[in-house]
Short mmCIF file of C-alpha atoms in Angstrom, two decimals:
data_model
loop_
_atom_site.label_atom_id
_atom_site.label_comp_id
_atom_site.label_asym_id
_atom_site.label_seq_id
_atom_site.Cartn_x
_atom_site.Cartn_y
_atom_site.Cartn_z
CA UNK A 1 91.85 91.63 117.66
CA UNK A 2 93.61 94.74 116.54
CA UNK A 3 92.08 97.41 114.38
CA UNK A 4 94.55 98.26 111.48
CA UNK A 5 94.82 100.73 108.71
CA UNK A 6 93.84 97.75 106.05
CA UNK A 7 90.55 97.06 108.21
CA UNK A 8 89.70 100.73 107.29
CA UNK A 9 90.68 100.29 103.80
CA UNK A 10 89.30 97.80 103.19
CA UNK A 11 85.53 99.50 103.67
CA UNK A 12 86.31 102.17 101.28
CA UNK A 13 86.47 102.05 97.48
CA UNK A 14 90.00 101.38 95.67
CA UNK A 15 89.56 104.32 93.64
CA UNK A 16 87.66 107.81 95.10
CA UNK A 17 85.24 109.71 92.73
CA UNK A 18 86.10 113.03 91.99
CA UNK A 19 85.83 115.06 95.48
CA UNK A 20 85.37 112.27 97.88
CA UNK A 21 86.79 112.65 101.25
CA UNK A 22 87.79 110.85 104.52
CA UNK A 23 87.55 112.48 107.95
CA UNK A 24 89.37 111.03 110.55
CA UNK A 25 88.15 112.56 113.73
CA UNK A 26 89.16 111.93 117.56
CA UNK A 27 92.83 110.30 116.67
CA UNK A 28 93.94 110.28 119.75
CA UNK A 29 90.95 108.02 121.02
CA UNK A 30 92.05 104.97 118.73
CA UNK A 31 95.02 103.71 120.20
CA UNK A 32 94.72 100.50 118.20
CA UNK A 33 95.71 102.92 114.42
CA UNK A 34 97.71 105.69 116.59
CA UNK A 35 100.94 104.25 114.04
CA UNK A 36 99.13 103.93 111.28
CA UNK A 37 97.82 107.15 110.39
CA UNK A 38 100.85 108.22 108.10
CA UNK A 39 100.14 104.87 106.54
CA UNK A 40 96.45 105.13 106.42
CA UNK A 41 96.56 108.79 104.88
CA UNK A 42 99.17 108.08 102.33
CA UNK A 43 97.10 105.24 101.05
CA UNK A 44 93.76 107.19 100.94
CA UNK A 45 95.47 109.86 98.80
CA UNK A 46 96.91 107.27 96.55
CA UNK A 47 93.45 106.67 95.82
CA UNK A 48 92.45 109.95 95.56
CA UNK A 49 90.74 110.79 98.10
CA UNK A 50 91.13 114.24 99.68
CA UNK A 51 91.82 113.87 103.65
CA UNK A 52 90.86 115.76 106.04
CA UNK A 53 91.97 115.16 110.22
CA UNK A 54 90.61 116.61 113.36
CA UNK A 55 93.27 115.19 115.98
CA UNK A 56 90.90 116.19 119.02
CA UNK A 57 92.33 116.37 122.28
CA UNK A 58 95.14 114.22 123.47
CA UNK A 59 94.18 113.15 126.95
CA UNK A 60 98.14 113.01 127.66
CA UNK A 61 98.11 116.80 126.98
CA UNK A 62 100.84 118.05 124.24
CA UNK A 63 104.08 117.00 124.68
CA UNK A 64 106.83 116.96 122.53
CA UNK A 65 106.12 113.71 122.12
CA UNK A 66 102.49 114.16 120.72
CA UNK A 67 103.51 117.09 118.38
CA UNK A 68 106.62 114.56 116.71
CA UNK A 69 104.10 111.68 116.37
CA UNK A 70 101.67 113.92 114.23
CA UNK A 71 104.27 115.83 112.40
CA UNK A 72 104.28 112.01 110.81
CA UNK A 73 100.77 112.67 109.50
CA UNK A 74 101.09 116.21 108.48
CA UNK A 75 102.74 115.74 104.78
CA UNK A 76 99.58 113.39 103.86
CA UNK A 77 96.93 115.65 105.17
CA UNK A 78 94.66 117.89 103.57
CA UNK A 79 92.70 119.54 105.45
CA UNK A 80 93.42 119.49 109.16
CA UNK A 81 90.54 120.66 111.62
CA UNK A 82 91.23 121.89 115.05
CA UNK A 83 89.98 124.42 117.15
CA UNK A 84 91.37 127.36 118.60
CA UNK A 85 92.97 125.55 121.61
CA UNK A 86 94.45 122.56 119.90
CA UNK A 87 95.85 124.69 116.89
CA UNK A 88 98.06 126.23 120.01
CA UNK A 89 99.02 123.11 121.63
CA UNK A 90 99.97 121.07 118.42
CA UNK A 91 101.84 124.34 116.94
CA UNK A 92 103.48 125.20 120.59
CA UNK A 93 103.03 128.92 119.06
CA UNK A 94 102.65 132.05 120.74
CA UNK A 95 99.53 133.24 119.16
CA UNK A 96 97.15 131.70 116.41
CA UNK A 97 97.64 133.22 113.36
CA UNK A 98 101.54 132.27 114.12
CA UNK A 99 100.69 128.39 114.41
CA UNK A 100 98.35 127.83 111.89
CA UNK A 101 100.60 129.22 109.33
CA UNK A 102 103.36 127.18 110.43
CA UNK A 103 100.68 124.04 110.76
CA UNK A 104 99.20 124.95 107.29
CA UNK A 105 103.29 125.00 105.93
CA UNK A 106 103.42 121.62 106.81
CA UNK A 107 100.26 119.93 105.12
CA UNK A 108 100.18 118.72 101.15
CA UNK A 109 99.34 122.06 100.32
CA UNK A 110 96.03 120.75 98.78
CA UNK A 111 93.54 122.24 101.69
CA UNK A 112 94.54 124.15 104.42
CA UNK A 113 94.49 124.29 108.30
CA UNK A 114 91.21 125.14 109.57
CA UNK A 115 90.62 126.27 113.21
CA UNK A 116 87.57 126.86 114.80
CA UNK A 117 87.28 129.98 116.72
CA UNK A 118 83.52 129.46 118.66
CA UNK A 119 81.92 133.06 119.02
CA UNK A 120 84.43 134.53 116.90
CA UNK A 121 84.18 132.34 113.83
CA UNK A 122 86.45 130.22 112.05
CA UNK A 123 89.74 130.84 110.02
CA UNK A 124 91.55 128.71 107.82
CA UNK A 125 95.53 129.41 106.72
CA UNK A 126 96.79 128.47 103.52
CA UNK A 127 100.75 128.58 102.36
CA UNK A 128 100.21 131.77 100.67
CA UNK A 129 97.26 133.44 102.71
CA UNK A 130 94.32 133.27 105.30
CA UNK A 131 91.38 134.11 105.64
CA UNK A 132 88.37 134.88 108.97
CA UNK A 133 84.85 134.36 108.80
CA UNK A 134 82.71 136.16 111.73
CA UNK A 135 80.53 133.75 114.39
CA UNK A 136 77.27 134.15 114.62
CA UNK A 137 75.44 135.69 117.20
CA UNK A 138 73.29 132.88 118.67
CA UNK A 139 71.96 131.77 122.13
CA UNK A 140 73.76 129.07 123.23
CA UNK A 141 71.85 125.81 124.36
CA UNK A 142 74.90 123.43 124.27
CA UNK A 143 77.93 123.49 122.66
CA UNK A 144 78.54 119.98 122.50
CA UNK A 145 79.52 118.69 118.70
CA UNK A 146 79.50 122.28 117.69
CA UNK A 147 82.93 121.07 116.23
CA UNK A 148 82.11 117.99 114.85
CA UNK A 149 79.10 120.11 113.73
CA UNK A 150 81.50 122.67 112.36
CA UNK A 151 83.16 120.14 110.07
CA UNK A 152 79.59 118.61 108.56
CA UNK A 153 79.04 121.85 107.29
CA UNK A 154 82.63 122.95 106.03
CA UNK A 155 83.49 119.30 104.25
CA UNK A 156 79.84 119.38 102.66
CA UNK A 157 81.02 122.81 100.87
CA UNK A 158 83.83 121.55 100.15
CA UNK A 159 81.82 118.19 98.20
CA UNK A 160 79.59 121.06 96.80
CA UNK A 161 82.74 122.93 95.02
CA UNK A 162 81.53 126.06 97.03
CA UNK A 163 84.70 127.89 97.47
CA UNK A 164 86.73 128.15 100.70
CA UNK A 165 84.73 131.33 102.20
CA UNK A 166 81.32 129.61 101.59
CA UNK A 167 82.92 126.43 103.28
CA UNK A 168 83.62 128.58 106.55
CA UNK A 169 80.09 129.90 106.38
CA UNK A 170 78.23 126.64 105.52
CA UNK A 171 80.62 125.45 109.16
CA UNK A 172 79.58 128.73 111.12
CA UNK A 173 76.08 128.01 109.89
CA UNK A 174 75.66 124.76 111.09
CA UNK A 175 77.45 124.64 114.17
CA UNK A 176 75.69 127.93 115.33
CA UNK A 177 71.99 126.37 114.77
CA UNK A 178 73.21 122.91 115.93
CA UNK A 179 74.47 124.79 119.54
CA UNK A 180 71.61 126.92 119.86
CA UNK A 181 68.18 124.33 119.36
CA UNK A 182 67.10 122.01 121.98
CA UNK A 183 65.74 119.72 120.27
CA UNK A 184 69.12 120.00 118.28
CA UNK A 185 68.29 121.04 114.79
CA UNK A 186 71.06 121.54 111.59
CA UNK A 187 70.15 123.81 108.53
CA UNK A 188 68.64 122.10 105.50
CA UNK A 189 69.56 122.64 102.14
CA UNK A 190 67.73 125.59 101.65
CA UNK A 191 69.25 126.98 104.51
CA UNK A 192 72.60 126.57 103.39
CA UNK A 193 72.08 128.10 100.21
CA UNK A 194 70.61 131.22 101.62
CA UNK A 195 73.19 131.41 104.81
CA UNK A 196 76.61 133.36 102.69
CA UNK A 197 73.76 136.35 102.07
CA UNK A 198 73.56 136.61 106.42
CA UNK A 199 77.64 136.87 106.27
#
């Protein structure tokens, strides 16, 4: 049995309320939609969803390959997600701010490209401008998730209408308490609320 883009569909509603949006996380990990994704975004936008993508990793590293099949997705994608690293290796830039402009150039121009920048924050280019939010200062414990942990806390803004500098703050936030707790703990909303006063 193969997994396709209508399988994913068809678990979603045909028509998106007003700020609803799909994360599709660790692309290169399902084979089974790898050519689907332009497919699979298009269709979620059609029905108004706002997308957002964190590729991940591509365990065959990036090749020019790689960085053509995703250009595919780029034109249907909202908000993409990467960190630090990845931003590099899907941009083949020489520095950061350099590749997520020229990553952010190539989205719908509805969100932005985010990157994740661990101790030193997170950023996120637009067409016209970017801006940097500082990391917290935080023992760390373990950083696993602190990206997927990242992107809880920046898309929840974002569902909030809290505007693009609370959205990087509300990530920071949560990532930074989620790698520094054992047992792992995530702000509530309190928390949250409070957290762009600490910035």
């Amino acid at each position: 049995m193969r997994l396709s883009a209508q399988d994913v569909l068809s678990q979603l509603p045909a028509q998106a309320s007003s700020g609803d949006i799909v994360l599709l996380c660790g692309t290169f990990l399902c084979l089974q939609l790898y050519d689907d994704y332009p497919q699979l975004l298009a269709e979620l936008q059609q029905r108004g969803f706002i997308t957002a993508v964190d590729t991940g990793w591509p365990p065959q590293g990036w090749s020019d390959e790689v960085r053509a099949q995703i250009a595919r997705w780029l034109p249907q994608c909202d908000w993409l997600l990467l960190n630090e690293v990845e931003a590099l290796g899907l941009s083949a830039a020489d520095n950061l701010h350099t590749g997520a402009h020229q990553l952010a150039q190539r989205l719908s121009g509805r969100g932005g490209c985010v990157v994740k920048c661990g101790a030193q924050g997170a950023g996120c280019w637009q067409r016209q401008h970017s801006l940097h939010q500082p990391g917290r200062a935080v023992a760390v414990v373990d950083t696993i998730g602190a990206g997927d942990s990242f992107n809880a806390g920046f898309l929840t803004a974002l569902l909030h209408q809290q505007d693009l500098a609370t959205a990087l703050q509300w990530g920071i936030a949560v990532a930074s308490l989620a790698i520094s707790t054992q047992p792992r703990r995530y702000p509530d909303w309190q928390q949250l609320q409070l957290c762009a006063q600490e910035f």
